[in-house]
mmCIF file of C-alpha atoms in Angstrom:
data_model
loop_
_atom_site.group_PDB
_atom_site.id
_atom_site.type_symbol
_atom_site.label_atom_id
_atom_site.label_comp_id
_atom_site.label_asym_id
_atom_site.label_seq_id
_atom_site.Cartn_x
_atom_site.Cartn_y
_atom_site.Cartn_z
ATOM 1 C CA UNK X 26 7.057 3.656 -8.512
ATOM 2 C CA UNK X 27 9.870 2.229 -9.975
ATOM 3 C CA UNK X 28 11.606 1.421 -6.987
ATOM 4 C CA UNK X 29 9.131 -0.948 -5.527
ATOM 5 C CA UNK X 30 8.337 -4.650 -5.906
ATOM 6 C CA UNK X 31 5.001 -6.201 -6.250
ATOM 7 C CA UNK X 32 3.660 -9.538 -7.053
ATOM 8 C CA UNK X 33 0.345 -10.663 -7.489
ATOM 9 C CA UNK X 34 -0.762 -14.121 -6.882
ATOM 10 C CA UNK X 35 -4.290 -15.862 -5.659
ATOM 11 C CA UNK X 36 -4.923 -12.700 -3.768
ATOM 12 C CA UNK X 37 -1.814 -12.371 -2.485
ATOM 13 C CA UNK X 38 0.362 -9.246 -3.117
ATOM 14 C CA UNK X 39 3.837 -8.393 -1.636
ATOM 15 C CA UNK X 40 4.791 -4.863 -1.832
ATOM 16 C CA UNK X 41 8.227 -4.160 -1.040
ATOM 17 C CA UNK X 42 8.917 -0.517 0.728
ATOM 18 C CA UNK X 43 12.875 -0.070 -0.120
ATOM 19 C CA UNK X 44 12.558 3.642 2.187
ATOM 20 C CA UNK X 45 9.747 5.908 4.196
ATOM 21 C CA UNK X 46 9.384 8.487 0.559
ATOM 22 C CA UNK X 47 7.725 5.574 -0.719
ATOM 23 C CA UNK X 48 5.664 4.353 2.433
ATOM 24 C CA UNK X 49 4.444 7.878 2.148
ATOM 25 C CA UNK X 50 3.541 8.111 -1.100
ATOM 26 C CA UNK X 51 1.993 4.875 -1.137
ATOM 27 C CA UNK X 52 -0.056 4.934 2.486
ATOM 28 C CA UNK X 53 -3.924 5.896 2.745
ATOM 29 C CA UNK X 54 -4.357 7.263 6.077
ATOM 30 C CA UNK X 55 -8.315 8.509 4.571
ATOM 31 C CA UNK X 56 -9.279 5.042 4.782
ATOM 32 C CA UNK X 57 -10.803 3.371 8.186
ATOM 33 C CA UNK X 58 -8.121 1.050 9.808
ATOM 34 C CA UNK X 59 -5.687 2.540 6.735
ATOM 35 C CA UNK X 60 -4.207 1.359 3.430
ATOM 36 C CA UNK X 61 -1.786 1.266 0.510
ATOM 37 C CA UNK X 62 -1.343 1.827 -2.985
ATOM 38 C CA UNK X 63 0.131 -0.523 -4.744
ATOM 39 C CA UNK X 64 1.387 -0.109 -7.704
ATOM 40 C CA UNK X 65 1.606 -2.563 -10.355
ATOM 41 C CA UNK X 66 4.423 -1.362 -13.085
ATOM 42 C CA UNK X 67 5.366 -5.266 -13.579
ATOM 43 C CA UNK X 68 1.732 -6.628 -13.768
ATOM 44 C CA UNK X 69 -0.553 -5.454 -16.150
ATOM 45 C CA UNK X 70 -1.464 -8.825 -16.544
ATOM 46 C CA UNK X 71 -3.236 -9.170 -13.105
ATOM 47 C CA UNK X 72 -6.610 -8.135 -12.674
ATOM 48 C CA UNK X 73 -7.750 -6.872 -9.165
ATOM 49 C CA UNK X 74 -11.607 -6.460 -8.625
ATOM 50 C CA UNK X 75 -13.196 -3.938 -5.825
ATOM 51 C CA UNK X 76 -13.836 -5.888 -3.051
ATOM 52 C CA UNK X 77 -11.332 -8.149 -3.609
ATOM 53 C CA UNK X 78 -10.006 -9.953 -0.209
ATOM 54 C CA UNK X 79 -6.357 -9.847 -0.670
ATOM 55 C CA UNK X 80 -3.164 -10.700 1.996
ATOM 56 C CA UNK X 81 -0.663 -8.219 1.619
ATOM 57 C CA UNK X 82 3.060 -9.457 2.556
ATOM 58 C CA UNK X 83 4.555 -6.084 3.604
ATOM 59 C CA UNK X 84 8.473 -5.646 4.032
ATOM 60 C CA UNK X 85 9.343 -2.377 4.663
ATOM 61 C CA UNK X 86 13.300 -2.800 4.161
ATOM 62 C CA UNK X 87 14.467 0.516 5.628
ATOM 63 C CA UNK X 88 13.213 -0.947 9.146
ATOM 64 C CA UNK X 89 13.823 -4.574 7.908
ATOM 65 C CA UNK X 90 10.700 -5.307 8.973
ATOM 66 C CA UNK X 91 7.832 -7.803 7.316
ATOM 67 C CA UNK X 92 4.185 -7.852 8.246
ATOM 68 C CA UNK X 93 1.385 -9.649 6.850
ATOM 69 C CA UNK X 94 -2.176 -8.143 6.912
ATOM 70 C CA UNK X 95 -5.856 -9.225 4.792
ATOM 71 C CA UNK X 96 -7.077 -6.621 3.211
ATOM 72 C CA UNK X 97 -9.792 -5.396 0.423
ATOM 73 C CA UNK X 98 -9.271 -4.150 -2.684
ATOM 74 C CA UNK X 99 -11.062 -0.457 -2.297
ATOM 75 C CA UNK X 100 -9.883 1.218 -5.293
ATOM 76 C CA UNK X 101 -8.390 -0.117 -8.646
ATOM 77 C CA UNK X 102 -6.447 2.724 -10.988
ATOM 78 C CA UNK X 103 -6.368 1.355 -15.040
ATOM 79 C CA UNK X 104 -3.584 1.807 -16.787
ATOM 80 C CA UNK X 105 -3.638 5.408 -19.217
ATOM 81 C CA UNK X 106 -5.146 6.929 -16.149
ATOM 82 C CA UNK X 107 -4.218 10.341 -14.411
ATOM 83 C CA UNK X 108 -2.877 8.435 -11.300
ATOM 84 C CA UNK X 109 -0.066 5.215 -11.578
ATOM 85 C CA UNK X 110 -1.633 1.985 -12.255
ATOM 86 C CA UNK X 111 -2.125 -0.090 -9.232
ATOM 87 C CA UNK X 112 -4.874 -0.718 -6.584
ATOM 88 C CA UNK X 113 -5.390 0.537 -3.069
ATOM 89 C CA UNK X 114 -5.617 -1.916 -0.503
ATOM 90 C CA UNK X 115 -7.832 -1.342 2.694
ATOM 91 C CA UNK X 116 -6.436 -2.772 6.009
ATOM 92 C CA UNK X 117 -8.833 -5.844 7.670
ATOM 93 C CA UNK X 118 -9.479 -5.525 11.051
ATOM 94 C CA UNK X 119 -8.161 -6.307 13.638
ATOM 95 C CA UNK X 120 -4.110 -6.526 12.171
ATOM 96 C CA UNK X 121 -5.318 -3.061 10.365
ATOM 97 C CA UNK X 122 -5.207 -1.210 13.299
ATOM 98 C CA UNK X 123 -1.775 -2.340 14.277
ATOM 99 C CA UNK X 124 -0.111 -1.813 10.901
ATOM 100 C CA UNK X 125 -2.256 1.582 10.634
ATOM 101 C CA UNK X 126 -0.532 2.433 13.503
ATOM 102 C CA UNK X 127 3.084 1.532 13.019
ATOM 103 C CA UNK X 128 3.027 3.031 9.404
ATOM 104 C CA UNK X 129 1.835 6.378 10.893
ATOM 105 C CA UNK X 130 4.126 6.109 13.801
ATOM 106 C CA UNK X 131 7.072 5.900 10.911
ATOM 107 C CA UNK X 132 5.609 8.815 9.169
ATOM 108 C CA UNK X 133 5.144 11.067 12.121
ATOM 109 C CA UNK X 134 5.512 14.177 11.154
ATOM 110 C CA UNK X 135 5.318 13.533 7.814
ATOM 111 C CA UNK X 136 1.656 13.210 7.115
ATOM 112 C CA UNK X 137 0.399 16.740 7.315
ATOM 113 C CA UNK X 138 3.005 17.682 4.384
ATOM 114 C CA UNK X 139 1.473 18.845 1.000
ATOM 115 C CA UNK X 140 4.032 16.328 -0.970
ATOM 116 C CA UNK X 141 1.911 14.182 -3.029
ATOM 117 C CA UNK X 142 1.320 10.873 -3.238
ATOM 118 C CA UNK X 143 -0.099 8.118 -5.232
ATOM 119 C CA UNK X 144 -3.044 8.364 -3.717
ATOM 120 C CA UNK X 145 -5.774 10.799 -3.384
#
């Protein structure tokens, strides 16, 4: 995921979404109240446990939007593993269910494809 940003600091992680390929590849509609993967090409460094409460400061530039959601860390992917390294975040209610449903309102359509993702 080169083209995306992400910083981690004190629980807080911004994920930048430069177009709706990567919202795609990145979104976890499996999850209850939804999710992202979030890559983390620029920090190795940071260490994000399971369970982790996080706030995730959204900005999906193709929409110029930003959003800010809590969320849990609900899966954490090593580096040298078969998927990108990074960590899924889980959506807290009750925000979740809004951003769950403006992601998958910008994805209509696109979230019964077979493309794959980052996730599962």
């Amino acid at each position: 995921m080169s083209d995306t940003s992400i910083a981690g600091q004190s629980g807080i992680v911004r994920f930048d979404v430069p177009s709706n390929r990567v919202l795609y590849e990145a979104y976890m509609p499996f999850i209850r109240n939804g999710g992202l993967f979030v890559g983390q090409p620029h920090l190795l460094d940071k260490h994000f446990d399971l369970g982790a409460e996080v706030f995730l400061l959204l900005h999906l530039k193709e929409q110029d939007e930003r959003v800010t959601v809590a969320g849990r860390v609900v899966w954490v992917s090593l580096p040298g593993t078969q998927r990108p390294p990074g960590i899924g975040v889980q959506f807290a209610e009750p925000d979740g269910v809004r951003i769950q449903q403006r992601i998958e309102t910008l994805l209509a359509g696109q979230l019964e494809s077979e493309r794959p993702t980052h996730t599962l």
